[in-house]
Amino acid sequence: MLTKEAPGRRAFVLRYRGKEVALSVGEHVIGRADECSIVIVDELVSRRHARLIVTETGVRLEDLGSANGVFVNEVRVRRPYDLDSGDRVVIGTYDLMLYEDPHARGTRVISDLIPAARDSSPGSKPPSPTAHTTRAEAFKVVGGLADRLLGRGDAKGAARVLAGHVRTVIAEASNNAPIDDELLDTAARYCLQLGAALGEGIWIERAIEMHLKLDRVMSPDVLSPFGLALKTAGDFDRALFRRYQDSIRGRMSMMTDNERERAKQILAFS
């Protein structure tokens, strides 16, 4: 004898990076911790980042106080949010898509989503190259969201998307973590874009602070938006900029010809 599904029951699948998992009814915590139902190995994901509460009629998403936030369809979610089929959830550098699946019966195991096991030996850490690659990937993801928001004239929304990631880069620079030129340029350019769009000098300060902490000369890709931001953004910490200029002036004898030309441009700004 065949057993029919209860009327109105809906089944959901979660898809990301080529994987598909049927979500059984219940609670599924997403995060870095091994005890999470859905483990995402990503330095921008908190140990307990978010959770999905799956019922027979829908899926609710909650941010569990994560450092870098949860985004649904380019908007940061700060309160419990009822997802619809086709919604795109961004957690760290991961895109997760929710779909309703009339053929799913909740029989597949949620652990199918868990990536390959990590090294669990005492004191083991992810290698530094992976760390800064992850941060660069994260900026590509959130940068795409920010670009679309800026394109719609929503500079404040773009700032909300980028703020946590900018703070992460500055914190890593303060701790002498390896920050490659591509990541530095990307982070600084977005800061300067936001400074110009919002008229807020604090975004200029963040771009300067990154370069000062890393002892780097601004690249040509940063110098142009830096000059524009100086003209359009509000007042900023001139003392911070002078410290950066003094740092550059003191290192000019050790620079390459290309760096020295860029340093001269920076020193010419007032």
PDB file of C-alpha atoms in Angstrom:
ATOM      1  CA  MET A   1       0.000   0.000   0.000  1.00  0.00           C
ATOM      2  CA  LEU A   2       1.419   3.405  -0.990  1.00  0.00           C
ATOM      3  CA  THR A   3       1.658   6.164   1.616  1.00  0.00           C
ATOM      4  CA  LYS A   4       0.939   9.682   0.382  1.00  0.00           C
ATOM      5  CA  GLU A   5       2.750  12.756   1.642  1.00  0.00           C
ATOM      6  CA  ALA A   6       0.754  14.916   4.020  1.00  0.00           C
ATOM      7  CA  PRO A   7      -1.105  17.682   2.130  1.00  0.00           C
ATOM      8  CA  GLY A   8       0.871  20.866   1.902  1.00  0.00           C
ATOM      9  CA  ARG A   9       4.215  19.312   2.769  1.00  0.00           C
ATOM     10  CA  ARG A  10       7.134  20.863   0.917  1.00  0.00           C
ATOM     11  CA  ALA A  11      10.634  19.487   0.431  1.00  0.00           C
ATOM     12  CA  PHE A  12      13.755  21.636  -0.022  1.00  0.00           C
ATOM     13  CA  VAL A  13      17.247  21.172  -1.368  1.00  0.00           C
ATOM     14  CA  LEU A  14      20.342  23.293  -0.810  1.00  0.00           C
ATOM     15  CA  ARG A  15      22.812  23.639  -3.674  1.00  0.00           C
ATOM     16  CA  TYR A  16      26.330  25.053  -3.635  1.00  0.00           C
ATOM     17  CA  ARG A  17      29.552  24.460  -5.551  1.00  0.00           C
ATOM     18  CA  GLY A  18      28.164  21.515  -7.475  1.00  0.00           C
ATOM     19  CA  LYS A  19      26.604  19.796  -4.462  1.00  0.00           C
ATOM     20  CA  GLU A  20      22.929  19.196  -3.782  1.00  0.00           C
ATOM     21  CA  VAL A  21      21.506  18.173  -0.427  1.00  0.00           C
ATOM     22  CA  ALA A  22      17.965  17.471   0.658  1.00  0.00           C
ATOM     23  CA  LEU A  23      17.160  19.315   3.881  1.00  0.00           C
ATOM     24  CA  SER A  24      15.343  17.147   6.393  1.00  0.00           C
ATOM     25  CA  VAL A  25      12.862  18.686   8.817  1.00  0.00           C
ATOM     26  CA  GLY A  26      14.712  20.123  11.821  1.00  0.00           C
ATOM     27  CA  GLU A  27      17.498  22.566  12.653  1.00  0.00           C
ATOM     28  CA  HIS A  28      20.733  22.748  10.659  1.00  0.00           C
ATOM     29  CA  VAL A  29      23.523  24.985  12.002  1.00  0.00           C
ATOM     30  CA  ILE A  30      26.010  26.348   9.452  1.00  0.00           C
ATOM     31  CA  GLY A  31      29.543  27.241  10.557  1.00  0.00           C
ATOM     32  CA  ARG A  32      33.210  26.287  10.885  1.00  0.00           C
ATOM     33  CA  ALA A  33      32.825  24.163  14.016  1.00  0.00           C
ATOM     34  CA  ASP A  34      32.993  20.415  13.514  1.00  0.00           C
ATOM     35  CA  GLU A  35      29.756  19.920  15.435  1.00  0.00           C
ATOM     36  CA  CYS A  36      27.745  22.011  12.954  1.00  0.00           C
ATOM     37  CA  SER A  37      25.301  20.211  10.679  1.00  0.00           C
ATOM     38  CA  ILE A  38      26.741  22.046   7.691  1.00  0.00           C
ATOM     39  CA  VAL A  39      30.473  22.664   8.023  1.00  0.00           C
ATOM     40  CA  ILE A  40      31.995  25.387   5.843  1.00  0.00           C
ATOM     41  CA  VAL A  41      35.784  25.616   5.972  1.00  0.00           C
ATOM     42  CA  ASP A  42      36.210  29.338   5.446  1.00  0.00           C
ATOM     43  CA  GLU A  43      38.042  31.841   7.656  1.00  0.00           C
ATOM     44  CA  LEU A  44      35.274  34.391   7.121  1.00  0.00           C
ATOM     45  CA  VAL A  45      32.667  32.019   8.545  1.00  0.00           C
ATOM     46  CA  SER A  46      32.072  32.011  12.306  1.00  0.00           C
ATOM     47  CA  ARG A  47      32.130  28.782  14.303  1.00  0.00           C
ATOM     48  CA  ARG A  48      28.326  28.926  14.563  1.00  0.00           C
ATOM     49  CA  HIS A  49      27.449  31.354  11.794  1.00  0.00           C
ATOM     50  CA  ALA A  50      23.786  30.770  10.944  1.00  0.00           C
ATOM     51  CA  ARG A  51      21.055  28.172  11.087  1.00  0.00           C
ATOM     52  CA  LEU A  52      18.270  26.875   8.911  1.00  0.00           C
ATOM     53  CA  ILE A  53      15.054  25.849  10.630  1.00  0.00           C
ATOM     54  CA  VAL A  54      13.265  23.478   8.245  1.00  0.00           C
ATOM     55  CA  THR A  55       9.595  22.626   8.687  1.00  0.00           C
ATOM     56  CA  GLU A  56       7.134  20.821   6.449  1.00  0.00           C
ATOM     57  CA  THR A  57       6.028  24.152   5.033  1.00  0.00           C
ATOM     58  CA  GLY A  58       9.153  26.304   4.781  1.00  0.00           C
ATOM     59  CA  VAL A  59      12.743  27.214   5.692  1.00  0.00           C
ATOM     60  CA  ARG A  60      13.713  30.004   8.074  1.00  0.00           C
ATOM     61  CA  LEU A  61      17.249  31.460   8.143  1.00  0.00           C
ATOM     62  CA  GLU A  62      18.787  33.056  11.242  1.00  0.00           C
ATOM     63  CA  ASP A  63      22.149  34.786  11.704  1.00  0.00           C
ATOM     64  CA  LEU A  64      23.681  33.510  14.953  1.00  0.00           C
ATOM     65  CA  GLY A  65      25.618  36.710  15.648  1.00  0.00           C
ATOM     66  CA  SER A  66      28.265  36.081  12.996  1.00  0.00           C
ATOM     67  CA  ALA A  67      31.127  38.538  12.489  1.00  0.00           C
ATOM     68  CA  ASN A  68      30.731  38.889   8.709  1.00  0.00           C
ATOM     69  CA  GLY A  69      26.985  38.535   8.359  1.00  0.00           C
ATOM     70  CA  VAL A  70      24.538  36.585   6.220  1.00  0.00           C
ATOM     71  CA  PHE A  71      23.187  37.962   2.935  1.00  0.00           C
ATOM     72  CA  VAL A  72      20.045  36.943   1.062  1.00  0.00           C
ATOM     73  CA  ASN A  73      19.700  38.222  -2.489  1.00  0.00           C
ATOM     74  CA  GLU A  74      22.334  40.923  -1.816  1.00  0.00           C
ATOM     75  CA  VAL A  75      20.719  42.188   1.399  1.00  0.00           C
ATOM     76  CA  ARG A  76      22.170  41.545   4.851  1.00  0.00           C
ATOM     77  CA  VAL A  77      19.784  39.602   7.079  1.00  0.00           C
ATOM     78  CA  ARG A  78      19.739  40.698  10.719  1.00  0.00           C
ATOM     79  CA  ARG A  79      16.470  39.075  11.831  1.00  0.00           C
ATOM     80  CA  PRO A  80      14.940  35.625  11.195  1.00  0.00           C
ATOM     81  CA  TYR A  81      14.114  35.439   7.503  1.00  0.00           C
ATOM     82  CA  ASP A  82      11.725  33.082   5.719  1.00  0.00           C
ATOM     83  CA  LEU A  83      13.412  31.874   2.553  1.00  0.00           C
ATOM     84  CA  ASP A  84      11.712  31.274  -0.788  1.00  0.00           C
ATOM     85  CA  SER A  85      12.681  28.812  -3.468  1.00  0.00           C
ATOM     86  CA  GLY A  86      15.412  30.402  -5.595  1.00  0.00           C
ATOM     87  CA  ASP A  87      16.811  32.591  -2.829  1.00  0.00           C
ATOM     88  CA  ARG A  88      20.588  33.070  -2.878  1.00  0.00           C
ATOM     89  CA  VAL A  89      22.332  32.993   0.494  1.00  0.00           C
ATOM     90  CA  VAL A  90      25.919  34.243   0.852  1.00  0.00           C
ATOM     91  CA  ILE A  91      27.920  33.076   3.869  1.00  0.00           C
ATOM     92  CA  GLY A  92      31.625  33.910   3.808  1.00  0.00           C
ATOM     93  CA  THR A  93      32.809  33.137   0.277  1.00  0.00           C
ATOM     94  CA  TYR A  94      30.082  30.553  -0.307  1.00  0.00           C
ATOM     95  CA  ASP A  95      26.930  30.970  -2.395  1.00  0.00           C
ATOM     96  CA  LEU A  96      24.115  28.651  -1.306  1.00  0.00           C
ATOM     97  CA  MET A  97      20.898  28.361  -3.310  1.00  0.00           C
ATOM     98  CA  LEU A  98      17.639  27.076  -1.854  1.00  0.00           C
ATOM     99  CA  TYR A  99      15.141  25.286  -4.097  1.00  0.00           C
ATOM    100  CA  GLU A 100      11.879  23.504  -3.550  1.00  0.00           C
ATOM    101  CA  ASP A 101      12.128  19.928  -4.793  1.00  0.00           C
ATOM    102  CA  PRO A 102       8.873  17.988  -5.217  1.00  0.00           C
ATOM    103  CA  HIS A 103      10.868  14.767  -5.590  1.00  0.00           C
ATOM    104  CA  ALA A 104      12.939  15.106  -2.388  1.00  0.00           C
ATOM    105  CA  ARG A 105      11.802  13.107   0.643  1.00  0.00           C
ATOM    106  CA  GLY A 106      14.389  14.156   3.194  1.00  0.00           C
ATOM    107  CA  THR A 107      16.203  10.819   2.971  1.00  0.00           C
ATOM    108  CA  ARG A 108      19.601  12.106   1.869  1.00  0.00           C
ATOM    109  CA  VAL A 109      22.047  12.891   4.635  1.00  0.00           C
ATOM    110  CA  ILE A 110      22.839  16.531   5.387  1.00  0.00           C
ATOM    111  CA  SER A 111      26.503  15.598   5.984  1.00  0.00           C
ATOM    112  CA  ASP A 112      26.825  15.170   2.213  1.00  0.00           C
ATOM    113  CA  LEU A 113      27.386  18.930   2.265  1.00  0.00           C
ATOM    114  CA  ILE A 114      30.367  18.722   4.617  1.00  0.00           C
ATOM    115  CA  PRO A 115      33.673  19.322   2.775  1.00  0.00           C
ATOM    116  CA  ALA A 116      36.656  17.021   3.095  1.00  0.00           C
ATOM    117  CA  ALA A 117      37.864  16.493   6.651  1.00  0.00           C
ATOM    118  CA  ARG A 118      40.295  19.029   8.024  1.00  0.00           C
ATOM    119  CA  ASP A 119      43.530  18.303   9.798  1.00  0.00           C
ATOM    120  CA  SER A 120      42.424  17.856  13.402  1.00  0.00           C
ATOM    121  CA  SER A 121      45.862  17.387  14.929  1.00  0.00           C
ATOM    122  CA  PRO A 122      46.598  19.606  17.954  1.00  0.00           C
ATOM    123  CA  GLY A 123      47.703  23.089  16.988  1.00  0.00           C
ATOM    124  CA  SER A 124      47.128  22.599  13.283  1.00  0.00           C
ATOM    125  CA  LYS A 125      46.229  25.735  11.312  1.00  0.00           C
ATOM    126  CA  PRO A 126      45.299  26.409   7.708  1.00  0.00           C
ATOM    127  CA  PRO A 127      48.358  27.536   5.739  1.00  0.00           C
ATOM    128  CA  SER A 128      48.739  31.267   5.225  1.00  0.00           C
ATOM    129  CA  PRO A 129      48.386  31.148   1.401  1.00  0.00           C
ATOM    130  CA  THR A 130      44.942  29.604   1.810  1.00  0.00           C
ATOM    131  CA  ALA A 131      44.016  32.307   4.302  1.00  0.00           C
ATOM    132  CA  HIS A 132      44.755  35.263   2.053  1.00  0.00           C
ATOM    133  CA  THR A 133      43.298  33.455  -0.982  1.00  0.00           C
ATOM    134  CA  THR A 134      40.068  33.034   0.999  1.00  0.00           C
ATOM    135  CA  ARG A 135      39.992  36.732   1.824  1.00  0.00           C
ATOM    136  CA  ALA A 136      40.549  37.623  -1.841  1.00  0.00           C
ATOM    137  CA  GLU A 137      37.721  35.299  -2.886  1.00  0.00           C
ATOM    138  CA  ALA A 138      35.473  36.848  -0.248  1.00  0.00           C
ATOM    139  CA  PHE A 139      36.106  40.317  -1.642  1.00  0.00           C
ATOM    140  CA  LYS A 140      35.204  39.097  -5.118  1.00  0.00           C
ATOM    141  CA  VAL A 141      31.894  37.786  -3.804  1.00  0.00           C
ATOM    142  CA  VAL A 142      30.943  40.787  -1.660  1.00  0.00           C
ATOM    143  CA  GLY A 143      32.472  43.160  -4.201  1.00  0.00           C
ATOM    144  CA  GLY A 144      30.029  41.854  -6.799  1.00  0.00           C
ATOM    145  CA  LEU A 145      27.165  42.539  -4.403  1.00  0.00           C
ATOM    146  CA  ALA A 146      28.539  46.004  -3.629  1.00  0.00           C
ATOM    147  CA  ASP A 147      28.922  46.839  -7.332  1.00  0.00           C
ATOM    148  CA  ARG A 148      25.267  46.044  -7.980  1.00  0.00           C
ATOM    149  CA  LEU A 149      24.177  48.106  -4.992  1.00  0.00           C
ATOM    150  CA  LEU A 150      26.351  51.031  -6.078  1.00  0.00           C
ATOM    151  CA  GLY A 151      24.909  50.697  -9.570  1.00  0.00           C
ATOM    152  CA  ARG A 152      21.443  51.140  -8.081  1.00  0.00           C
ATOM    153  CA  GLY A 153      22.586  54.185  -6.133  1.00  0.00           C
ATOM    154  CA  ASP A 154      22.523  52.349  -2.796  1.00  0.00           C
ATOM    155  CA  ALA A 155      25.944  53.371  -1.471  1.00  0.00           C
ATOM    156  CA  LYS A 156      24.864  52.815   2.143  1.00  0.00           C
ATOM    157  CA  GLY A 157      23.868  49.256   1.321  1.00  0.00           C
ATOM    158  CA  ALA A 158      27.245  48.682  -0.348  1.00  0.00           C
ATOM    159  CA  ALA A 159      28.973  50.059   2.745  1.00  0.00           C
ATOM    160  CA  ARG A 160      27.071  47.612   4.970  1.00  0.00           C
ATOM    161  CA  VAL A 161      28.134  44.729   2.732  1.00  0.00           C
ATOM    162  CA  LEU A 162      31.808  45.717   2.684  1.00  0.00           C
ATOM    163  CA  ALA A 163      32.426  47.112   6.180  1.00  0.00           C
ATOM    164  CA  GLY A 164      33.173  43.820   7.929  1.00  0.00           C
ATOM    165  CA  HIS A 165      35.521  42.638   5.193  1.00  0.00           C
ATOM    166  CA  VAL A 166      37.413  45.937   5.212  1.00  0.00           C
ATOM    167  CA  ARG A 167      37.837  45.670   8.977  1.00  0.00           C
ATOM    168  CA  THR A 168      39.187  42.145   8.525  1.00  0.00           C
ATOM    169  CA  VAL A 169      41.859  43.321   6.079  1.00  0.00           C
ATOM    170  CA  ILE A 170      42.929  46.135   8.431  1.00  0.00           C
ATOM    171  CA  ALA A 171      43.054  43.753  11.395  1.00  0.00           C
ATOM    172  CA  GLU A 172      45.147  41.249   9.436  1.00  0.00           C
ATOM    173  CA  ALA A 173      47.494  44.027   8.313  1.00  0.00           C
ATOM    174  CA  SER A 174      47.893  45.100  11.956  1.00  0.00           C
ATOM    175  CA  ASN A 175      48.859  41.522  12.849  1.00  0.00           C
ATOM    176  CA  ASN A 176      51.444  41.296  10.038  1.00  0.00           C
ATOM    177  CA  ALA A 177      49.399  38.693   8.161  1.00  0.00           C
ATOM    178  CA  PRO A 178      50.306  38.164   4.491  1.00  0.00           C
ATOM    179  CA  ILE A 179      48.175  40.520   2.406  1.00  0.00           C
ATOM    180  CA  ASP A 180      48.923  40.330  -1.297  1.00  0.00           C
ATOM    181  CA  ASP A 181      48.813  43.350  -3.600  1.00  0.00           C
ATOM    182  CA  GLU A 182      45.620  42.240  -5.356  1.00  0.00           C
ATOM    183  CA  LEU A 183      43.660  42.009  -2.113  1.00  0.00           C
ATOM    184  CA  LEU A 184      45.062  45.321  -0.849  1.00  0.00           C
ATOM    185  CA  ASP A 185      44.206  47.088  -4.107  1.00  0.00           C
ATOM    186  CA  THR A 186      40.687  45.640  -4.186  1.00  0.00           C
ATOM    187  CA  ALA A 187      39.937  46.582  -0.588  1.00  0.00           C
ATOM    188  CA  ALA A 188      41.400  50.088  -0.973  1.00  0.00           C
ATOM    189  CA  ARG A 189      39.546  50.781  -4.236  1.00  0.00           C
ATOM    190  CA  TYR A 190      36.214  49.877  -2.678  1.00  0.00           C
ATOM    191  CA  CYS A 191      36.971  52.081   0.324  1.00  0.00           C
ATOM    192  CA  LEU A 192      37.692  54.997  -1.967  1.00  0.00           C
ATOM    193  CA  GLN A 193      34.599  54.334  -4.076  1.00  0.00           C
ATOM    194  CA  LEU A 194      32.494  54.436  -0.938  1.00  0.00           C
ATOM    195  CA  GLY A 195      34.259  57.567   0.279  1.00  0.00           C
ATOM    196  CA  ALA A 196      33.413  59.349  -2.954  1.00  0.00           C
ATOM    197  CA  ALA A 197      29.835  58.007  -3.129  1.00  0.00           C
ATOM    198  CA  LEU A 198      28.959  58.704   0.508  1.00  0.00           C
ATOM    199  CA  GLY A 199      31.079  61.817   1.011  1.00  0.00           C
ATOM    200  CA  GLU A 200      32.528  60.215   4.155  1.00  0.00           C
ATOM    201  CA  GLY A 201      36.208  60.711   4.952  1.00  0.00           C
ATOM    202  CA  ILE A 202      36.414  57.626   7.157  1.00  0.00           C
ATOM    203  CA  TRP A 203      36.589  55.437   4.054  1.00  0.00           C
ATOM    204  CA  ILE A 204      39.643  57.390   2.848  1.00  0.00           C
ATOM    205  CA  GLU A 205      41.210  56.826   6.268  1.00  0.00           C
ATOM    206  CA  ARG A 206      40.677  53.080   5.964  1.00  0.00           C
ATOM    207  CA  ALA A 207      42.429  52.995   2.590  1.00  0.00           C
ATOM    208  CA  ILE A 208      45.352  54.994   3.998  1.00  0.00           C
ATOM    209  CA  GLU A 209      45.525  52.848   7.129  1.00  0.00           C
ATOM    210  CA  MET A 210      45.846  49.639   5.105  1.00  0.00           C
ATOM    211  CA  HIS A 211      48.825  50.989   3.179  1.00  0.00           C
ATOM    212  CA  LEU A 212      50.451  52.523   6.247  1.00  0.00           C
ATOM    213  CA  LYS A 213      50.277  49.297   8.276  1.00  0.00           C
ATOM    214  CA  LEU A 214      51.655  47.267   5.368  1.00  0.00           C
ATOM    215  CA  ASP A 215      54.340  49.812   4.349  1.00  0.00           C
ATOM    216  CA  ARG A 216      53.055  49.765   0.767  1.00  0.00           C
ATOM    217  CA  VAL A 217      53.025  52.491  -1.858  1.00  0.00           C
ATOM    218  CA  MET A 218      49.613  52.947  -3.452  1.00  0.00           C
ATOM    219  CA  SER A 219      49.356  51.288  -6.858  1.00  0.00           C
ATOM    220  CA  PRO A 220      48.280  53.171 -10.013  1.00  0.00           C
ATOM    221  CA  ASP A 221      44.850  51.500  -9.695  1.00  0.00           C
ATOM    222  CA  VAL A 222      44.451  53.059  -6.232  1.00  0.00           C
ATOM    223  CA  LEU A 223      46.015  56.465  -6.877  1.00  0.00           C
ATOM    224  CA  SER A 224      43.361  57.557  -9.372  1.00  0.00           C
ATOM    225  CA  PRO A 225      40.312  56.880  -7.131  1.00  0.00           C
ATOM    226  CA  PHE A 226      42.303  58.250  -4.187  1.00  0.00           C
ATOM    227  CA  GLY A 227      42.630  61.626  -5.938  1.00  0.00           C
ATOM    228  CA  LEU A 228      38.911  61.601  -6.784  1.00  0.00           C
ATOM    229  CA  ALA A 229      37.915  60.690  -3.219  1.00  0.00           C
ATOM    230  CA  LEU A 230      40.009  63.570  -1.844  1.00  0.00           C
ATOM    231  CA  LYS A 231      37.951  65.973  -3.948  1.00  0.00           C
ATOM    232  CA  THR A 232      34.504  64.552  -3.217  1.00  0.00           C
ATOM    233  CA  ALA A 233      34.612  62.976   0.256  1.00  0.00           C
ATOM    234  CA  GLY A 234      34.236  64.880   3.489  1.00  0.00           C
ATOM    235  CA  ASP A 235      37.067  65.773   5.814  1.00  0.00           C
ATOM    236  CA  PHE A 236      39.368  62.987   6.955  1.00  0.00           C
ATOM    237  CA  ASP A 237      42.251  62.491   9.374  1.00  0.00           C
ATOM    238  CA  ARG A 238      44.997  64.607   7.797  1.00  0.00           C
ATOM    239  CA  ALA A 239      47.444  63.601  10.546  1.00  0.00           C
ATOM    240  CA  LEU A 240      47.036  59.960   9.516  1.00  0.00           C
ATOM    241  CA  PHE A 241      47.781  60.872   5.905  1.00  0.00           C
ATOM    242  CA  ARG A 242      50.846  62.870   6.928  1.00  0.00           C
ATOM    243  CA  ARG A 243      52.146  59.828   8.821  1.00  0.00           C
ATOM    244  CA  TYR A 244      51.714  57.807   5.670  1.00  0.00           C
ATOM    245  CA  GLN A 245      53.516  60.452   3.625  1.00  0.00           C
ATOM    246  CA  ASP A 246      56.351  60.590   6.183  1.00  0.00           C
ATOM    247  CA  SER A 247      56.645  56.801   6.052  1.00  0.00           C
ATOM    248  CA  ILE A 248      56.922  56.898   2.268  1.00  0.00           C
ATOM    249  CA  ARG A 249      59.388  59.785   2.310  1.00  0.00           C
ATOM    250  CA  GLY A 250      61.653  57.845   4.658  1.00  0.00           C
ATOM    251  CA  ARG A 251      61.740  54.822   2.375  1.00  0.00           C
ATOM    252  CA  MET A 252      62.159  56.450  -1.028  1.00  0.00           C
ATOM    253  CA  SER A 253      65.861  55.631  -1.263  1.00  0.00           C
ATOM    254  CA  MET A 254      64.992  51.917  -1.075  1.00  0.00           C
ATOM    255  CA  MET A 255      62.223  52.033  -3.680  1.00  0.00           C
ATOM    256  CA  THR A 256      62.273  50.957  -7.302  1.00  0.00           C
ATOM    257  CA  ASP A 257      61.939  53.669  -9.941  1.00  0.00           C
ATOM    258  CA  ASN A 258      58.286  52.775 -10.432  1.00  0.00           C
ATOM    259  CA  GLU A 259      57.543  52.958  -6.703  1.00  0.00           C
ATOM    260  CA  ARG A 260      59.399  56.241  -6.435  1.00  0.00           C
ATOM    261  CA  GLU A 261      57.251  57.839  -9.152  1.00  0.00           C
ATOM    262  CA  ARG A 262      54.085  56.753  -7.353  1.00  0.00           C
ATOM    263  CA  ALA A 263      55.505  57.958  -4.038  1.00  0.00           C
ATOM    264  CA  LYS A 264      56.043  61.418  -5.563  1.00  0.00           C
ATOM    265  CA  GLN A 265      52.374  61.531  -6.552  1.00  0.00           C
ATOM    266  CA  ILE A 266      51.338  60.649  -3.004  1.00  0.00           C
ATOM    267  CA  LEU A 267      53.618  63.307  -1.526  1.00  0.00           C
ATOM    268  CA  ALA A 268      52.121  65.869  -3.910  1.00  0.00           C
ATOM    269  CA  PHE A 269      48.650  65.408  -2.392  1.00  0.00           C
ATOM    270  CA  SER A 270      47.834  67.918   0.332  1.00  0.00           C
TER     271      SER A 270
END
